[in-house]
PDB file of C-alpha atoms and ligand atoms in Angstrom:
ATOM      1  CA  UNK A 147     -95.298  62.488-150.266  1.00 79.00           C
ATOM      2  CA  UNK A 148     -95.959  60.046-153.211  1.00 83.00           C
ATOM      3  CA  UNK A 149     -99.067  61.193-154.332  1.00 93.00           C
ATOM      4  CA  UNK A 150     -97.900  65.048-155.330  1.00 97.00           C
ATOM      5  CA  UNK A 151     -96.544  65.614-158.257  1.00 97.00           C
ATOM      6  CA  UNK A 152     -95.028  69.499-158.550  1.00 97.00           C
ATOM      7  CA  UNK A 153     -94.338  70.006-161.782  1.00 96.00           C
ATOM      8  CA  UNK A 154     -91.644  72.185-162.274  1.00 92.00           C
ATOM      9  CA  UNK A 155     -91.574  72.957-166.087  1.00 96.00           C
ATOM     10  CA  UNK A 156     -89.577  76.126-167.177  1.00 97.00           C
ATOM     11  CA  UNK A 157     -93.170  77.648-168.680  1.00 97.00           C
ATOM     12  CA  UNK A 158     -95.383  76.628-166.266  1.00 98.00           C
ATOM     13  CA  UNK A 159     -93.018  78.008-163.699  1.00 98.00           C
ATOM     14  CA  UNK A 160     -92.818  81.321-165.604  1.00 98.00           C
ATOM     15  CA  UNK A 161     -96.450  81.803-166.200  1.00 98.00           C
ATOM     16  CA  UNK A 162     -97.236  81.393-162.412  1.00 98.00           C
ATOM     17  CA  UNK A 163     -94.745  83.530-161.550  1.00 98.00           C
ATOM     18  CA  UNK A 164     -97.496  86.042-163.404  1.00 98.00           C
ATOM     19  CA  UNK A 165    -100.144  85.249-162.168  1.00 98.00           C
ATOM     20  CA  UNK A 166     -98.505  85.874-158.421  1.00 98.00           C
ATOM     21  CA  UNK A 167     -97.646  89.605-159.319  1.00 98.00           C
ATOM     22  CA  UNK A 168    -100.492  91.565-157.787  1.00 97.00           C
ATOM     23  CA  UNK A 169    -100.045  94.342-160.872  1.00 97.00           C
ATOM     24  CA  UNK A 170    -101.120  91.333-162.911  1.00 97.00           C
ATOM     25  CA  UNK A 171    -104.904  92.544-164.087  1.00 96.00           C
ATOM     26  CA  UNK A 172    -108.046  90.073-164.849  1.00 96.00           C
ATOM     27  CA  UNK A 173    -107.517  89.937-167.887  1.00 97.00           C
ATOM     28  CA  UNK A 174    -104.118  88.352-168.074  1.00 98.00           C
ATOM     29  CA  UNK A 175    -104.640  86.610-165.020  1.00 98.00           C
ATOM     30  CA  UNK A 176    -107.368  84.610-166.415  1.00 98.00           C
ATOM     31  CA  UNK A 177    -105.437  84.039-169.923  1.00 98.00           C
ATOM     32  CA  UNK A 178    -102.416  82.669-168.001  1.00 98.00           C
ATOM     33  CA  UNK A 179    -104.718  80.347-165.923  1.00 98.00           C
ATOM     34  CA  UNK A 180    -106.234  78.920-169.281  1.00 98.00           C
ATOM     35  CA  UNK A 181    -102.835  78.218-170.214  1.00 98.00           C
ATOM     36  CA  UNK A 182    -101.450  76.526-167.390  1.00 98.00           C
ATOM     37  CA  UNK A 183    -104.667  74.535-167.027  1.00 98.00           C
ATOM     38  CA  UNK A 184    -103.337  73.037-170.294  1.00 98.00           C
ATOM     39  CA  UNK A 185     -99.950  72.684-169.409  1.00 97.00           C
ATOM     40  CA  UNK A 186    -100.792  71.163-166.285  1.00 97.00           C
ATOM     41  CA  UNK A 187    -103.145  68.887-167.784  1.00 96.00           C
ATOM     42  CA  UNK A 188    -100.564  67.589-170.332  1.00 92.00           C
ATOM     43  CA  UNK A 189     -98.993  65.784-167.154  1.00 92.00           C
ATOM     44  CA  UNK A 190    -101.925  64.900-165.351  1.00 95.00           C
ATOM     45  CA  UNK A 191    -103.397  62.922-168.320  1.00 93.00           C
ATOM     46  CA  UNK A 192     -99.727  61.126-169.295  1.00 91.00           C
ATOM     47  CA  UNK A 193    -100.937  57.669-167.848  1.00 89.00           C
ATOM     48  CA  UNK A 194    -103.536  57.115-170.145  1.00 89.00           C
ATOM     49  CA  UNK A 195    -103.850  54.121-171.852  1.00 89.00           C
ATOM     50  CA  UNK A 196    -103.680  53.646-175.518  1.00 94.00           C
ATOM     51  CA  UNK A 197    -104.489  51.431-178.014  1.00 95.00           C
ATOM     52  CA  UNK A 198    -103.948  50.524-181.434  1.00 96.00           C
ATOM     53  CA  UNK A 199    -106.237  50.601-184.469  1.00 97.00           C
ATOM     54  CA  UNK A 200    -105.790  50.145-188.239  1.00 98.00           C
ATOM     55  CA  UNK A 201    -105.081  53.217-190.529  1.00 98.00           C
ATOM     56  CA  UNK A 202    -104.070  54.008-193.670  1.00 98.00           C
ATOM     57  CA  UNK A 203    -101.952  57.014-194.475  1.00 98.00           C
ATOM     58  CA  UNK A 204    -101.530  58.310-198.154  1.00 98.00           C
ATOM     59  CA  UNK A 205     -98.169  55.797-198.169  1.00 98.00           C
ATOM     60  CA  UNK A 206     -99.323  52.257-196.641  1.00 98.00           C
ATOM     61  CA  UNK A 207    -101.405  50.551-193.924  1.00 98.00           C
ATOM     62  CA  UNK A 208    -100.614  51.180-190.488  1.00 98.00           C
ATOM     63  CA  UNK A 209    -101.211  50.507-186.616  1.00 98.00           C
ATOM     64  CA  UNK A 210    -101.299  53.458-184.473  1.00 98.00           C
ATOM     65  CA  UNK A 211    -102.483  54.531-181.303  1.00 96.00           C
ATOM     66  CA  UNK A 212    -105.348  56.251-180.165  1.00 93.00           C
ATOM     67  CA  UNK A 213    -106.638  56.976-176.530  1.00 89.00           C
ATOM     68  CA  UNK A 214    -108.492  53.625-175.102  1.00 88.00           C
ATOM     69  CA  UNK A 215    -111.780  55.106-174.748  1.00 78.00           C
ATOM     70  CA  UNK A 216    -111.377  56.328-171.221  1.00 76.00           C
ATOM     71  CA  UNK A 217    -114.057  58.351-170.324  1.00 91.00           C
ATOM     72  CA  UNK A 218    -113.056  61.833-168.327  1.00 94.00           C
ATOM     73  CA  UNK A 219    -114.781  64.101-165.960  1.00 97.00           C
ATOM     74  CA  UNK A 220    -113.573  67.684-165.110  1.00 98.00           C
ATOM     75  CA  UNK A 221    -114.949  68.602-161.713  1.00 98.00           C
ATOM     76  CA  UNK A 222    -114.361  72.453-161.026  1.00 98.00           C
ATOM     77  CA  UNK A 223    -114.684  73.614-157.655  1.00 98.00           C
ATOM     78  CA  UNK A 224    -116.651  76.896-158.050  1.00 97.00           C
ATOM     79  CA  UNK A 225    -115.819  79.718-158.741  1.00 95.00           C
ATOM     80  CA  UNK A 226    -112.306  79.564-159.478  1.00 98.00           C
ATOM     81  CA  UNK A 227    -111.847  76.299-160.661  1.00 98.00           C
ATOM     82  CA  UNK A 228    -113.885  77.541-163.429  1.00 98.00           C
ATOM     83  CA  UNK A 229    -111.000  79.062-164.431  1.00 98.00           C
ATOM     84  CA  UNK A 230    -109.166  75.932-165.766  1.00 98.00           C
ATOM     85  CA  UNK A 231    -112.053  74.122-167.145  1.00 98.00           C
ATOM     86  CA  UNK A 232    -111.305  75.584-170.647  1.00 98.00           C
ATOM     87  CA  UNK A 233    -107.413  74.873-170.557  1.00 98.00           C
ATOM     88  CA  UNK A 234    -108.465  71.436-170.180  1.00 97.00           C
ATOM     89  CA  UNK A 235    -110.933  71.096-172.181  1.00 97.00           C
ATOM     90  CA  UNK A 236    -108.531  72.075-175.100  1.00 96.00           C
ATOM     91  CA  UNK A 237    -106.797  68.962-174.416  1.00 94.00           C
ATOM     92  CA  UNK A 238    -109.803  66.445-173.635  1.00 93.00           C
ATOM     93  CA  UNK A 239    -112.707  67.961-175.565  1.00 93.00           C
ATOM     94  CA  UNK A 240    -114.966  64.909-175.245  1.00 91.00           C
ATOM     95  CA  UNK A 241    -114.497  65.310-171.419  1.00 95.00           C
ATOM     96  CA  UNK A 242    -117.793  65.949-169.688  1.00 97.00           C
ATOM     97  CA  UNK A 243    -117.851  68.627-167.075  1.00 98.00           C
ATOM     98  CA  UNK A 244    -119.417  68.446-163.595  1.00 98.00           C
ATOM     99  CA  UNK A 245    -119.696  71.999-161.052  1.00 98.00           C
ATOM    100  CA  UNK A 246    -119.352  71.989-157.530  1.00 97.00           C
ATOM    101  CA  UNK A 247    -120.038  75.306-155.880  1.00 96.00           C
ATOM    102  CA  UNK A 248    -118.300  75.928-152.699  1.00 93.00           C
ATOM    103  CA  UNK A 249    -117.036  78.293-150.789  1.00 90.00           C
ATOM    104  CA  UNK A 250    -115.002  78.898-147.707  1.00 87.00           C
ATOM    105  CA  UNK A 251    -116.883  80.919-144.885  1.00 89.00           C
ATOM    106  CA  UNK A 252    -114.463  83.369-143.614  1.00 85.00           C
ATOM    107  CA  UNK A 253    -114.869  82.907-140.254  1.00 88.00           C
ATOM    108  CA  UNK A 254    -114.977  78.990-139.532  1.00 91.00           C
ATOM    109  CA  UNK A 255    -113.209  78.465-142.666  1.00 89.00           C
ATOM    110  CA  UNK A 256    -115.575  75.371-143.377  1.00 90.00           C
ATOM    111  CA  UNK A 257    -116.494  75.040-147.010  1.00 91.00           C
ATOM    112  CA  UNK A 258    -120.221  75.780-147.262  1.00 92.00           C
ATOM    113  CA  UNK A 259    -121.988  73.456-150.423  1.00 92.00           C
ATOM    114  CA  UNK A 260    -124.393  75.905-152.801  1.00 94.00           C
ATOM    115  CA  UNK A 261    -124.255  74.204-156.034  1.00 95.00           C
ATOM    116  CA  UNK A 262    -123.660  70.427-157.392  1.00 94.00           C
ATOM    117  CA  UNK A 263    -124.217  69.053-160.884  1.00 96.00           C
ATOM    118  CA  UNK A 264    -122.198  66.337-161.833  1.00 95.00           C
ATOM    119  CA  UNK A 265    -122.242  63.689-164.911  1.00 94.00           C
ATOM    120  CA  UNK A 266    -124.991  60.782-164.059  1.00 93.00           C
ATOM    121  CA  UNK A 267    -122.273  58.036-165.096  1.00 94.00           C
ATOM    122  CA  UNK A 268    -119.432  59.696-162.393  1.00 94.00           C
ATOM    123  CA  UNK A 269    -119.070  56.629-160.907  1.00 93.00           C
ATOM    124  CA  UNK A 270    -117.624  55.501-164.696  1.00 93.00           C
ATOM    125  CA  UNK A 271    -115.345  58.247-165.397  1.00 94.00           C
ATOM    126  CA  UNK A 272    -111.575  58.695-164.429  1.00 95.00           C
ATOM    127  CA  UNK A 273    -112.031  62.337-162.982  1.00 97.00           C
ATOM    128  CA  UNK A 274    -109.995  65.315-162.638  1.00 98.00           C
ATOM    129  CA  UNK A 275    -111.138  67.841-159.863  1.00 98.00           C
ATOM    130  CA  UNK A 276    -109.755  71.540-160.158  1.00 98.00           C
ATOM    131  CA  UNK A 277    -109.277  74.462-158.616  1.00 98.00           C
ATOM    132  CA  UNK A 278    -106.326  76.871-158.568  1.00 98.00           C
ATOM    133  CA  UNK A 279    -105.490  77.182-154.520  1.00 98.00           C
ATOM    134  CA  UNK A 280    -105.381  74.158-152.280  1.00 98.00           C
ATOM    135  CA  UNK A 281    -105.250  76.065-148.919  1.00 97.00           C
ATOM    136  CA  UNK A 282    -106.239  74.506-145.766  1.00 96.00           C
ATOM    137  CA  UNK A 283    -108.052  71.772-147.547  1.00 97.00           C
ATOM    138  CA  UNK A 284    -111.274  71.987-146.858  1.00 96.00           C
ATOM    139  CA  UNK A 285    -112.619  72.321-150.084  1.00 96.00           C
ATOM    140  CA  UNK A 286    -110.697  70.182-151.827  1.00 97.00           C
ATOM    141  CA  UNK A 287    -111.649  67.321-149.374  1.00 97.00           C
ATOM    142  CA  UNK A 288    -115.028  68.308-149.080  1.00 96.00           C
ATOM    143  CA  UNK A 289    -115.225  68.497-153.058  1.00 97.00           C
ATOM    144  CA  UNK A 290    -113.502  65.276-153.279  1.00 97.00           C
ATOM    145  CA  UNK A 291    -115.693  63.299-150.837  1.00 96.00           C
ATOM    146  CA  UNK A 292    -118.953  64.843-152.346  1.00 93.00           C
ATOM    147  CA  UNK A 293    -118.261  62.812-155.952  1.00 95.00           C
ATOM    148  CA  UNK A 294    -116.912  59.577-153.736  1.00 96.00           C
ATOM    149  CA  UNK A 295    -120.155  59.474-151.998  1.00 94.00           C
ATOM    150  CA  UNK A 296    -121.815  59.783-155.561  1.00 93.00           C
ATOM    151  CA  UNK A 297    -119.695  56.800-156.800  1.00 94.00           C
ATOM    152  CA  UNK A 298    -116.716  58.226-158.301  1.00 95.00           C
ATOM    153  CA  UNK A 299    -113.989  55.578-157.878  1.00 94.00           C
ATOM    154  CA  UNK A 300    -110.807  57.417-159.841  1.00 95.00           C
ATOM    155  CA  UNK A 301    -110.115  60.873-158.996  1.00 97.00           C
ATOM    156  CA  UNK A 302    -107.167  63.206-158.841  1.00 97.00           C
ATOM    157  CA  UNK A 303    -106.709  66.687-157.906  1.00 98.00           C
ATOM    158  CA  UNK A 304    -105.008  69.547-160.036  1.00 98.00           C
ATOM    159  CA  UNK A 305    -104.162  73.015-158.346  1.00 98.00           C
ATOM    160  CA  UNK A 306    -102.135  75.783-159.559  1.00 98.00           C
ATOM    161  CA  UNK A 307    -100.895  76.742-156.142  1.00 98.00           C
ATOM    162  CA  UNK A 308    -100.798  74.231-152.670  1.00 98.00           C
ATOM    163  CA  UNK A 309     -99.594  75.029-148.911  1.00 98.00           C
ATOM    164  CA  UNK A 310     -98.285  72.383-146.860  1.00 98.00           C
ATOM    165  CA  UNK A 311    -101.115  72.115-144.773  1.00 97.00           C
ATOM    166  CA  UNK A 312    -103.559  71.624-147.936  1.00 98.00           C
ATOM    167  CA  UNK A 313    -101.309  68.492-149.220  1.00 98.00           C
ATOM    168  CA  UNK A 314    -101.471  67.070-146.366  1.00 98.00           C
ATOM    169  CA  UNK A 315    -104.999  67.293-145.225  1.00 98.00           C
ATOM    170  CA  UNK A 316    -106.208  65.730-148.297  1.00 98.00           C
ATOM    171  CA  UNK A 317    -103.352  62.979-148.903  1.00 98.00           C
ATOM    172  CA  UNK A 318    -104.668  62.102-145.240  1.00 97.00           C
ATOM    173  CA  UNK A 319    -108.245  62.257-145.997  1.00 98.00           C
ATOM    174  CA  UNK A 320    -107.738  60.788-149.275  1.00 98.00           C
ATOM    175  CA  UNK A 321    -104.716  58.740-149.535  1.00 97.00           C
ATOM    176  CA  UNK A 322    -105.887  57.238-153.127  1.00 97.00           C
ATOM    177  CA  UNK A 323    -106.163  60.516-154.665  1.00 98.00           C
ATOM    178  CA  UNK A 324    -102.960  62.254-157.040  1.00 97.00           C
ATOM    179  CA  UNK A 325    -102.284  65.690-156.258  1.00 98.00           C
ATOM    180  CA  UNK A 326    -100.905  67.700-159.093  1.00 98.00           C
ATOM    181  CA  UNK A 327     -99.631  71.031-158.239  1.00 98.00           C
ATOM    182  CA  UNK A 328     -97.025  74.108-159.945  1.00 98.00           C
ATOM    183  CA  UNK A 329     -96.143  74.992-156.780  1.00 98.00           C
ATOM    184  CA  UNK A 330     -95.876  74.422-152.970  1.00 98.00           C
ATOM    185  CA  UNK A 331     -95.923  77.553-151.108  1.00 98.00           C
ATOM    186  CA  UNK A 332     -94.483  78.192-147.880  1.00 98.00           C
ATOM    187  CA  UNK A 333     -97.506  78.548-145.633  1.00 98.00           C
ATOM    188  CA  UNK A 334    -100.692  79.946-144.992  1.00 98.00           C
ATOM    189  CA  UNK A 335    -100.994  82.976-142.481  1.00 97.00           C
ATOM    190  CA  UNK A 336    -103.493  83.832-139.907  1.00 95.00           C
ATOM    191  CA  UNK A 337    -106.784  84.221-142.513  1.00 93.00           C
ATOM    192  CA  UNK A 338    -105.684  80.933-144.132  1.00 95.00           C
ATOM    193  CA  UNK A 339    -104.589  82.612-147.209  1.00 97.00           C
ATOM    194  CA  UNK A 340    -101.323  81.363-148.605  1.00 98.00           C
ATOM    195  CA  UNK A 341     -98.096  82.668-148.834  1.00 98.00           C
ATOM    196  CA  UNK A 342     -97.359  84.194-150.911  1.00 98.00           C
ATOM    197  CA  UNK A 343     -99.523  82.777-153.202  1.00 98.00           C
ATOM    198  CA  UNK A 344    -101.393  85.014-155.375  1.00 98.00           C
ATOM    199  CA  UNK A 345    -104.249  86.161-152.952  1.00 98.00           C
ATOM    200  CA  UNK A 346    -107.909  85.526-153.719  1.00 97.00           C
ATOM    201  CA  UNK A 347    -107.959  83.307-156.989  1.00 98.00           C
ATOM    202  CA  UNK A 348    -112.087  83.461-157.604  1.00 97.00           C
ATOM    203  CA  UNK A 349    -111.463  87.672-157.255  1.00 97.00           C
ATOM    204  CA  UNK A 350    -108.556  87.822-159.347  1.00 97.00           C
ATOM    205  CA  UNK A 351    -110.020  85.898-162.258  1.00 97.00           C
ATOM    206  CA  UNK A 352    -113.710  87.946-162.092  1.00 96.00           C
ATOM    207  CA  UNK A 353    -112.836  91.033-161.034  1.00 94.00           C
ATOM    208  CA  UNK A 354    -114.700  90.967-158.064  1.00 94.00           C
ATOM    209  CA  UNK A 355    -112.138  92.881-155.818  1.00 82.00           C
TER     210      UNK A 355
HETATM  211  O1  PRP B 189    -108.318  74.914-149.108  1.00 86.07           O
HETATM  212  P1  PRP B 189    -109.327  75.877-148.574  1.00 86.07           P
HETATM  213  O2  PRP B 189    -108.916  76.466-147.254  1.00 86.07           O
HETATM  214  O3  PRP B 189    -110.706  75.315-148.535  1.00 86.07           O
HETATM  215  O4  PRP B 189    -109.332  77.154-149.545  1.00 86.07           O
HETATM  216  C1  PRP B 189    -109.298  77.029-150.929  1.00 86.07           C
HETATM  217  C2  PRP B 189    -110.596  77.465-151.533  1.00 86.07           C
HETATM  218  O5  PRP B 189    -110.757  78.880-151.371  1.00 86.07           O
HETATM  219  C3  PRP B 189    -110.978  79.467-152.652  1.00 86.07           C
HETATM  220  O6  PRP B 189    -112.325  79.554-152.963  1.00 86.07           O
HETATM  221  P2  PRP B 189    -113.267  80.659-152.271  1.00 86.07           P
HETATM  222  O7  PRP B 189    -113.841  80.144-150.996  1.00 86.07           O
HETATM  223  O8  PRP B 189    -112.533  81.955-152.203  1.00 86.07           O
HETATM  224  O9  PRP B 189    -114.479  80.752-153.276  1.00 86.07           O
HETATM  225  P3  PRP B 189    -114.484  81.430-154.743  1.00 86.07           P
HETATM  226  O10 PRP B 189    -113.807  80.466-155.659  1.00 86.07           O
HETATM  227  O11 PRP B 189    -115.934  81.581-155.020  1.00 86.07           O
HETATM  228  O12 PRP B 189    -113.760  82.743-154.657  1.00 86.07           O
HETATM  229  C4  PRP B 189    -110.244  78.537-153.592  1.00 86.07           C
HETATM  230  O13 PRP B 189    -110.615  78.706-154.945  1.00 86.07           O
HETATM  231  C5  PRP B 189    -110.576  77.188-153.005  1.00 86.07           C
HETATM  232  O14 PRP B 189    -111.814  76.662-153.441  1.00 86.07           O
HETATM  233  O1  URA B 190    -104.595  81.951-150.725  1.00 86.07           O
HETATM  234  C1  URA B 190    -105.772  81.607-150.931  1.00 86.07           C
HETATM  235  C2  URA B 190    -106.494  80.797-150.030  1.00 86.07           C
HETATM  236  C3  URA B 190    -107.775  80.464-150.316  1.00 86.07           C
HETATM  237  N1  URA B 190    -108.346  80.920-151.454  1.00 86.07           N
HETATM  238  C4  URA B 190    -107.674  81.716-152.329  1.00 86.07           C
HETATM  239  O2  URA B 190    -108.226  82.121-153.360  1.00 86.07           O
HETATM  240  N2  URA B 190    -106.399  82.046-152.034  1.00 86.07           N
HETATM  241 MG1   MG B 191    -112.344  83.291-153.528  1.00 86.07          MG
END
């Protein structure tokens, strides 16, 4: 599919491989997150543009390149996506961060909407939405039509871990959106988790299990 992007880096590959190991506590879990948040978003920001400006270093005048003024959102999809927020961050400080608070309902498996608070100039921002599983979709898609419907007009989608069903319900949903994942996992069994994935993301990284 043309719009996922697995990226297949020796250390982001190693550091999920940690965060699948179910002897892998909170702690670490959500340190290893951080980090591949950042390595992640290394190759999800890559396209943007640059321009040049005037400097002088201690030798001569010089042109050299700074980041054209873009202006980035972060969109975490509570509560896990909170997770990578800070990973990112470290690379785009001036980024400004918008919440969206869903969660699956076990049963129907529909994302159910408790929380939004986004940047008032969304519809101006290139913006990243995150969350570390990309299951059956739902979220993501809901997620990503909630800021469309606000105005957003650039969005792509970072996960740590994707099934095939997830990429492809929101490629199809949202054909103009870049999926950026470490990993494609096999499938998702009967409660929709993945596998093998890494089990309940939102538990793992608060303890909650
Ligand atoms: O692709 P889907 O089938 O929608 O599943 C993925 C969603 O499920 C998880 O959140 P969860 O509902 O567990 O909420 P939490 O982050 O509060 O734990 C995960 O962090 C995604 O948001
Ligand atoms: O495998 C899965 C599926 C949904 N949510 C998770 O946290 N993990
Ligand atoms: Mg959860």
């Amino acid at each position: 599919m043309k719009n996922v992007f697995v990226m297949d880096h020796p250390l982001i590959q190693h550091k999920l491989t940690l965060i699948r190991d179910k002897n892998t506590g909170s702690k670490e879990f959500r340190e290893v997150v951080k980090e591949l948040a950042m390595l992640m978003g290394y190759e999800v920001t890559r396209n943007l543009p640059l321009q040049e400006i005037e400097i002088e270093t201690p030798v001569s005048k010089t042109k050299a390149k700074v980041i054209a003024g873009r202006k980035l959102g972060i969109v975490p999809i509570l509560r896990a996506g909170l997770g990578m927020v800070d990973g990112l961050l470290s690379l785009i400080p001036a980024a400004k961060v918008g919440h969206i608070g869903l969660y699956r309902d076990p049963e129907t498996l529909e994302p159910v909407e408790y929380y939004c608070k986004l940047p008032v100039d969304v519809h101006e921002r290139d913006l990243i939405v995150i969350d570390p599983m990309l299951a059956t979709g739902g979220s993501a898609n809901a997620a990503i039509q909630f800021i469309k419907d606000r105005g957003a007009q650039s969005v792509k989608l970072m996960c740590l871990i994707a099934s095939p069903e997830g990429v492809k319900a929101v490629c199809e949903a949202h054909p103009d959106v870049e999926i950026y994942v470490a990993a494609v996992d096999e499938k998702l069994n009967e409660h929709a988790y993945i596998v093998p994935g890494l089990g309940d993301a939102g538990d793992r990284l608060f303890g909650t299990k």
